[in-house]
Amino acid sequence: MRRAIIHSFNNELLRKLIAVISAALIARALGPSGKGQYALLIYFAAISVSFVSVGLANAQLFLKRKYTLEKVTSNILFVSLILGLTAFVIMNLLVEFALQNIYKDVSKHLVFLTTIAIPFRLVTLSMKRVLQSEFKIKSYNYLKMIEPVVFLFLLISSYLLINININHIVIIFVLSGIINFLVTVLYIRNKVIFRIAHIKFDVLKSIGHYVIRVGPGGLLGLFQYRIDVFIIAYFLNDYRVGLYVAGM
């Protein structure tokens, strides 16, 4: 347990260091306005994933006491896929409202590109949590490193080779999420058993009941996650958002 804690701590430190380097490169390449636009786009995707996954992580751990790992995993992944696709559709239906009130200077295709990452990220998150629920902490930590490392590698490569803009960085963001998904699938394909036959109404019902019980508390915490950035974007502009995000 002690080694797992130390490993997780070191892993988190490294991820934060990579995040700082990535943020500095993005700010240097895009300037305050571009940085503000990019922050709004990725926070939109992050909050969407967090919103639709509220309670799923704990449900995955809690229901192991009641059902087999195969049943819990199959149903959680099924729910994650459905929720991810639903969020993708809803966010694109609301895109006009978002463009008028929040993404005032952002191209519509960038909002669409960002929402593509939502289903991939949600399903990937659920797959990784299977390892966490099995207390395979080192494997879980290694998989958490994939996306930030891939993102930084693609970002540095693009930064050195071309004059990057926000379009390139959003594509890198989406690609890193898809690569993360594919690597996670390859890694856990022999560790996670997914069967259509394991998807049962009683398990889905238990997941729903659990999420309803713990969801409100999670949503209260979620409202504090970068909501301030969207408030600033609503009243001001992406330049001010960029300055705020850089300072924050």
mmCIF file of C-alpha atoms in Angstrom:
data_model
loop_
_atom_site.group_PDB
_atom_site.id
_atom_site.type_symbol
_atom_site.label_atom_id
_atom_site.label_comp_id
_atom_site.label_asym_id
_atom_site.label_seq_id
_atom_site.Cartn_x
_atom_site.Cartn_y
_atom_site.Cartn_z
ATOM 1 C CA MET A 1 0.000 0.000 0.000
ATOM 2 C CA ARG A 2 2.835 2.379 0.876
ATOM 3 C CA ARG A 3 4.499 1.780 -2.503
ATOM 4 C CA ALA A 4 1.184 2.365 -4.267
ATOM 5 C CA ILE A 5 0.737 5.702 -2.474
ATOM 6 C CA ILE A 6 4.280 6.826 -3.348
ATOM 7 C CA HIS A 7 3.805 5.690 -6.947
ATOM 8 C CA SER A 8 0.529 7.612 -7.229
ATOM 9 C CA PHE A 9 2.101 10.729 -5.686
ATOM 10 C CA ASN A 10 5.064 10.674 -8.087
ATOM 11 C CA ASN A 11 2.734 9.999 -11.007
ATOM 12 C CA GLU A 12 0.587 12.990 -10.095
ATOM 13 C CA LEU A 13 3.626 15.254 -9.763
ATOM 14 C CA LEU A 14 4.838 14.233 -13.217
ATOM 15 C CA ARG A 15 1.400 14.802 -14.735
ATOM 16 C CA LYS A 16 1.271 18.297 -13.198
ATOM 17 C CA LEU A 17 4.727 19.092 -14.564
ATOM 18 C CA ILE A 18 3.667 17.985 -18.057
ATOM 19 C CA ALA A 19 0.499 20.080 -17.730
ATOM 20 C CA VAL A 20 2.518 23.187 -16.818
ATOM 21 C CA ILE A 21 4.888 22.716 -19.780
ATOM 22 C CA SER A 22 1.955 22.149 -22.140
ATOM 23 C CA ALA A 23 0.120 25.215 -20.835
ATOM 24 C CA ALA A 24 3.225 27.379 -21.278
ATOM 25 C CA LEU A 25 3.708 26.217 -24.887
ATOM 26 C CA ILE A 26 0.044 26.811 -25.704
ATOM 27 C CA ALA A 27 0.088 30.279 -24.165
ATOM 28 C CA ARG A 28 3.260 31.157 -26.076
ATOM 29 C CA ALA A 29 1.867 29.872 -29.376
ATOM 30 C CA LEU A 30 -1.656 31.302 -29.151
ATOM 31 C CA GLY A 31 -1.390 34.432 -27.030
ATOM 32 C CA PRO A 32 -4.096 35.526 -24.538
ATOM 33 C CA SER A 33 -7.053 35.393 -26.968
ATOM 34 C CA GLY A 34 -6.153 31.991 -28.394
ATOM 35 C CA LYS A 35 -5.391 30.658 -24.921
ATOM 36 C CA GLY A 36 -8.807 31.851 -23.755
ATOM 37 C CA GLN A 37 -10.582 30.194 -26.679
ATOM 38 C CA TYR A 38 -8.707 26.924 -26.135
ATOM 39 C CA ALA A 39 -9.456 26.949 -22.385
ATOM 40 C CA LEU A 40 -13.177 27.382 -23.055
ATOM 41 C CA LEU A 41 -13.159 24.493 -25.524
ATOM 42 C CA ILE A 42 -11.328 21.945 -23.359
ATOM 43 C CA TYR A 43 -13.130 22.936 -20.150
ATOM 44 C CA PHE A 44 -16.384 22.437 -22.041
ATOM 45 C CA ALA A 45 -15.337 18.860 -22.866
ATOM 46 C CA ALA A 46 -13.968 18.200 -19.362
ATOM 47 C CA ILE A 47 -17.099 19.441 -17.618
ATOM 48 C CA SER A 48 -19.311 17.453 -20.010
ATOM 49 C CA VAL A 49 -17.423 14.247 -19.181
ATOM 50 C CA SER A 50 -17.519 15.004 -15.451
ATOM 51 C CA PHE A 51 -21.229 15.845 -15.570
ATOM 52 C CA VAL A 52 -22.358 12.651 -17.275
ATOM 53 C CA SER A 53 -19.990 10.452 -15.234
ATOM 54 C CA VAL A 54 -21.042 11.731 -11.794
ATOM 55 C CA GLY A 55 -21.475 8.690 -9.545
ATOM 56 C CA LEU A 56 -20.316 6.117 -12.116
ATOM 57 C CA ALA A 57 -16.869 5.717 -10.556
ATOM 58 C CA ASN A 58 -18.262 4.978 -7.108
ATOM 59 C CA ALA A 59 -21.007 2.806 -8.576
ATOM 60 C CA GLN A 60 -18.339 0.674 -10.213
ATOM 61 C CA LEU A 61 -16.712 0.073 -6.829
ATOM 62 C CA PHE A 62 -19.933 -0.276 -4.840
ATOM 63 C CA LEU A 63 -21.708 -2.762 -7.125
ATOM 64 C CA LYS A 64 -18.779 -5.188 -7.042
ATOM 65 C CA ARG A 65 -20.191 -6.344 -3.718
ATOM 66 C CA LYS A 66 -23.455 -7.298 -5.352
ATOM 67 C CA TYR A 67 -22.545 -8.501 -8.856
ATOM 68 C CA THR A 68 -19.605 -10.136 -10.597
ATOM 69 C CA LEU A 69 -16.847 -7.964 -12.022
ATOM 70 C CA GLU A 70 -17.843 -8.992 -15.560
ATOM 71 C CA LYS A 71 -21.441 -7.853 -15.036
ATOM 72 C CA VAL A 72 -20.478 -4.569 -13.401
ATOM 73 C CA THR A 73 -17.852 -3.781 -16.053
ATOM 74 C CA SER A 74 -20.101 -4.627 -19.009
ATOM 75 C CA ASN A 75 -22.958 -2.502 -17.709
ATOM 76 C CA ILE A 76 -20.778 0.438 -16.645
ATOM 77 C CA LEU A 77 -19.066 0.533 -20.066
ATOM 78 C CA PHE A 78 -22.463 0.291 -21.793
ATOM 79 C CA VAL A 79 -23.841 3.181 -19.708
ATOM 80 C CA SER A 80 -20.652 5.215 -20.335
ATOM 81 C CA LEU A 81 -20.940 4.726 -24.100
ATOM 82 C CA ILE A 82 -24.618 5.719 -24.159
ATOM 83 C CA LEU A 83 -24.033 8.752 -21.934
ATOM 84 C CA GLY A 84 -21.002 9.813 -23.982
ATOM 85 C CA LEU A 85 -22.905 9.657 -27.265
ATOM 86 C CA THR A 86 -25.900 11.418 -25.693
ATOM 87 C CA ALA A 87 -23.656 14.224 -24.399
ATOM 88 C CA PHE A 88 -22.075 14.531 -27.858
ATOM 89 C CA VAL A 89 -25.500 14.949 -29.489
ATOM 90 C CA ILE A 90 -26.852 17.365 -26.854
ATOM 91 C CA MET A 91 -23.755 19.569 -26.911
ATOM 92 C CA ASN A 92 -23.971 19.869 -30.684
ATOM 93 C CA LEU A 93 -27.663 20.749 -30.467
ATOM 94 C CA LEU A 94 -26.737 23.572 -28.076
ATOM 95 C CA VAL A 95 -23.816 24.777 -30.175
ATOM 96 C CA GLU A 96 -25.636 27.828 -31.583
ATOM 97 C CA PHE A 97 -26.514 29.039 -28.095
ATOM 98 C CA ALA A 98 -22.911 28.472 -26.988
ATOM 99 C CA LEU A 99 -21.515 30.365 -29.984
ATOM 100 C CA GLN A 100 -23.738 33.366 -29.299
ATOM 101 C CA ASN A 101 -23.167 33.570 -25.531
ATOM 102 C CA ILE A 102 -19.813 31.932 -24.723
ATOM 103 C CA TYR A 103 -17.784 31.068 -27.834
ATOM 104 C CA LYS A 104 -18.252 34.457 -29.435
ATOM 105 C CA ASP A 105 -15.002 34.368 -31.417
ATOM 106 C CA VAL A 106 -14.608 30.580 -31.766
ATOM 107 C CA SER A 107 -15.264 28.705 -35.005
ATOM 108 C CA LYS A 108 -18.166 26.276 -34.966
ATOM 109 C CA HIS A 109 -16.035 23.410 -36.288
ATOM 110 C CA LEU A 110 -13.721 23.699 -33.263
ATOM 111 C CA VAL A 111 -16.640 23.208 -30.872
ATOM 112 C CA PHE A 112 -17.698 20.164 -32.893
ATOM 113 C CA LEU A 113 -14.161 18.747 -32.854
ATOM 114 C CA THR A 114 -13.950 19.140 -29.089
ATOM 115 C CA THR A 115 -17.223 17.293 -28.524
ATOM 116 C CA ILE A 116 -15.879 14.310 -30.506
ATOM 117 C CA ALA A 117 -13.535 13.656 -27.584
ATOM 118 C CA ILE A 118 -16.387 13.306 -25.049
ATOM 119 C CA PRO A 119 -17.488 9.664 -25.753
ATOM 120 C CA PHE A 120 -13.862 8.489 -26.067
ATOM 121 C CA ARG A 121 -12.847 10.113 -22.787
ATOM 122 C CA LEU A 122 -15.839 8.835 -20.852
ATOM 123 C CA VAL A 123 -15.432 5.202 -21.965
ATOM 124 C CA THR A 124 -11.659 5.375 -21.421
ATOM 125 C CA LEU A 125 -12.208 6.676 -17.899
ATOM 126 C CA SER A 126 -14.546 3.793 -17.092
ATOM 127 C CA MET A 127 -12.100 1.218 -18.480
ATOM 128 C CA LYS A 128 -9.262 2.589 -16.355
ATOM 129 C CA ARG A 129 -11.428 2.491 -13.260
ATOM 130 C CA VAL A 130 -11.775 -1.264 -13.668
ATOM 131 C CA LEU A 131 -8.058 -1.499 -12.864
ATOM 132 C CA GLN A 132 -8.549 0.890 -9.952
ATOM 133 C CA SER A 133 -11.387 -1.222 -8.577
ATOM 134 C CA GLU A 134 -9.090 -4.257 -8.759
ATOM 135 C CA PHE A 135 -6.404 -2.307 -6.854
ATOM 136 C CA LYS A 136 -3.990 -2.483 -9.799
ATOM 137 C CA ILE A 137 -2.762 0.978 -8.922
ATOM 138 C CA LYS A 138 0.495 0.969 -10.882
ATOM 139 C CA SER A 139 -1.242 -0.072 -14.101
ATOM 140 C CA TYR A 140 -3.919 2.558 -13.480
ATOM 141 C CA ASN A 141 -1.268 5.236 -12.942
ATOM 142 C CA TYR A 142 0.660 4.250 -16.069
ATOM 143 C CA LEU A 143 -2.492 4.506 -18.164
ATOM 144 C CA LYS A 144 -3.228 7.950 -16.689
ATOM 145 C CA MET A 145 0.107 9.121 -18.104
ATOM 146 C CA ILE A 146 -0.694 8.183 -21.709
ATOM 147 C CA GLU A 147 -2.815 11.169 -22.702
ATOM 148 C CA PRO A 148 -0.669 13.989 -21.217
ATOM 149 C CA VAL A 149 2.529 12.428 -22.598
ATOM 150 C CA VAL A 150 1.033 11.959 -26.086
ATOM 151 C CA PHE A 151 -0.412 15.483 -26.003
ATOM 152 C CA LEU A 152 2.926 17.030 -25.017
ATOM 153 C CA PHE A 153 4.813 14.993 -27.641
ATOM 154 C CA LEU A 154 2.457 16.036 -30.442
ATOM 155 C CA LEU A 155 2.430 19.628 -29.187
ATOM 156 C CA ILE A 156 6.247 19.930 -29.114
ATOM 157 C CA SER A 157 6.564 18.213 -32.501
ATOM 158 C CA SER A 158 4.039 20.580 -34.072
ATOM 159 C CA TYR A 159 5.552 23.590 -32.319
ATOM 160 C CA LEU A 160 8.983 22.821 -33.801
ATOM 161 C CA LEU A 161 7.784 21.915 -37.297
ATOM 162 C CA ILE A 162 5.005 24.364 -38.106
ATOM 163 C CA ASN A 163 3.503 27.671 -37.014
ATOM 164 C CA ILE A 164 0.724 26.191 -34.926
ATOM 165 C CA ASN A 165 -2.617 27.837 -34.245
ATOM 166 C CA ILE A 166 -5.716 26.911 -32.242
ATOM 167 C CA ASN A 167 -6.949 24.527 -34.966
ATOM 168 C CA HIS A 168 -3.794 22.422 -34.666
ATOM 169 C CA ILE A 169 -3.935 22.327 -30.868
ATOM 170 C CA VAL A 170 -7.595 21.288 -30.790
ATOM 171 C CA ILE A 171 -6.794 18.482 -33.260
ATOM 172 C CA ILE A 172 -3.901 17.424 -30.997
ATOM 173 C CA PHE A 173 -6.318 17.446 -28.030
ATOM 174 C CA VAL A 174 -8.783 15.178 -29.835
ATOM 175 C CA LEU A 175 -6.057 12.886 -31.219
ATOM 176 C CA SER A 176 -4.450 12.419 -27.811
ATOM 177 C CA GLY A 177 -7.842 11.382 -26.408
ATOM 178 C CA ILE A 178 -8.412 8.861 -29.199
ATOM 179 C CA ILE A 179 -4.872 7.448 -28.862
ATOM 180 C CA ASN A 180 -5.411 7.192 -25.109
ATOM 181 C CA PHE A 181 -8.629 5.250 -25.772
ATOM 182 C CA LEU A 182 -6.948 2.839 -28.217
ATOM 183 C CA VAL A 183 -3.941 2.167 -25.977
ATOM 184 C CA THR A 184 -6.238 1.591 -22.986
ATOM 185 C CA VAL A 185 -8.332 -0.887 -25.002
ATOM 186 C CA LEU A 186 -5.214 -2.771 -26.085
ATOM 187 C CA TYR A 187 -3.826 -2.851 -22.553
ATOM 188 C CA ILE A 188 -6.932 -4.088 -20.749
ATOM 189 C CA ARG A 189 -8.473 -6.248 -23.490
ATOM 190 C CA ASN A 190 -7.413 -9.401 -21.619
ATOM 191 C CA LYS A 191 -8.195 -7.952 -18.189
ATOM 192 C CA VAL A 192 -11.685 -6.599 -18.802
ATOM 193 C CA ILE A 193 -14.419 -8.898 -20.007
ATOM 194 C CA PHE A 194 -17.176 -7.116 -21.903
ATOM 195 C CA ARG A 195 -20.153 -9.195 -22.985
ATOM 196 C CA ILE A 196 -23.459 -7.986 -24.416
ATOM 197 C CA ALA A 197 -25.117 -10.861 -22.567
ATOM 198 C CA HIS A 198 -23.966 -9.388 -19.242
ATOM 199 C CA ILE A 199 -25.956 -6.190 -19.815
ATOM 200 C CA LYS A 200 -28.985 -6.724 -17.587
ATOM 201 C CA PHE A 201 -31.836 -4.440 -16.577
ATOM 202 C CA ASP A 202 -31.407 -5.166 -12.859
ATOM 203 C CA VAL A 203 -27.740 -4.102 -12.968
ATOM 204 C CA LEU A 204 -28.568 -0.959 -14.981
ATOM 205 C CA LYS A 205 -31.311 -0.197 -12.465
ATOM 206 C CA SER A 206 -28.849 -0.552 -9.574
ATOM 207 C CA ILE A 207 -26.414 1.780 -11.321
ATOM 208 C CA GLY A 208 -29.205 4.322 -11.844
ATOM 209 C CA HIS A 209 -30.321 4.159 -8.207
ATOM 210 C CA TYR A 210 -26.787 4.588 -6.932
ATOM 211 C CA VAL A 211 -26.043 7.541 -9.246
ATOM 212 C CA ILE A 212 -29.276 9.252 -8.178
ATOM 213 C CA ARG A 213 -28.268 8.896 -4.516
ATOM 214 C CA VAL A 214 -24.708 10.214 -4.830
ATOM 215 C CA GLY A 215 -25.080 12.390 -7.934
ATOM 216 C CA PRO A 216 -26.393 15.619 -6.351
ATOM 217 C CA GLY A 217 -23.352 15.906 -4.076
ATOM 218 C CA GLY A 218 -21.026 15.338 -7.007
ATOM 219 C CA LEU A 219 -22.815 17.950 -9.088
ATOM 220 C CA LEU A 220 -22.387 20.569 -6.373
ATOM 221 C CA GLY A 221 -18.647 20.002 -6.497
ATOM 222 C CA LEU A 222 -18.706 20.037 -10.291
ATOM 223 C CA PHE A 223 -20.255 23.508 -10.393
ATOM 224 C CA GLN A 224 -17.068 24.832 -8.812
ATOM 225 C CA TYR A 225 -14.921 23.288 -11.550
ATOM 226 C CA ARG A 226 -13.999 26.041 -14.013
ATOM 227 C CA ILE A 227 -17.499 27.532 -14.055
ATOM 228 C CA ASP A 228 -15.810 30.857 -13.315
ATOM 229 C CA VAL A 229 -14.139 30.726 -16.745
ATOM 230 C CA PHE A 230 -17.509 30.489 -18.508
ATOM 231 C CA ILE A 231 -18.920 33.362 -16.420
ATOM 232 C CA ILE A 232 -16.002 35.555 -17.503
ATOM 233 C CA ALA A 233 -16.511 34.493 -21.135
ATOM 234 C CA TYR A 234 -20.199 35.384 -20.934
ATOM 235 C CA PHE A 235 -19.613 38.923 -19.653
ATOM 236 C CA LEU A 236 -16.225 39.707 -21.241
ATOM 237 C CA ASN A 237 -14.208 38.152 -24.093
ATOM 238 C CA ASP A 238 -11.687 35.397 -24.840
ATOM 239 C CA TYR A 239 -8.730 37.780 -24.337
ATOM 240 C CA ARG A 240 -9.788 38.352 -20.720
ATOM 241 C CA VAL A 241 -10.409 34.614 -20.324
ATOM 242 C CA GLY A 242 -6.875 33.925 -21.541
ATOM 243 C CA LEU A 243 -5.358 36.333 -19.033
ATOM 244 C CA TYR A 244 -7.468 34.861 -16.236
ATOM 245 C CA VAL A 245 -6.582 31.256 -17.096
ATOM 246 C CA ALA A 246 -2.863 32.071 -17.347
ATOM 247 C CA GLY A 247 -2.948 33.784 -13.954
ATOM 248 C CA MET A 248 -5.038 31.039 -12.369
#
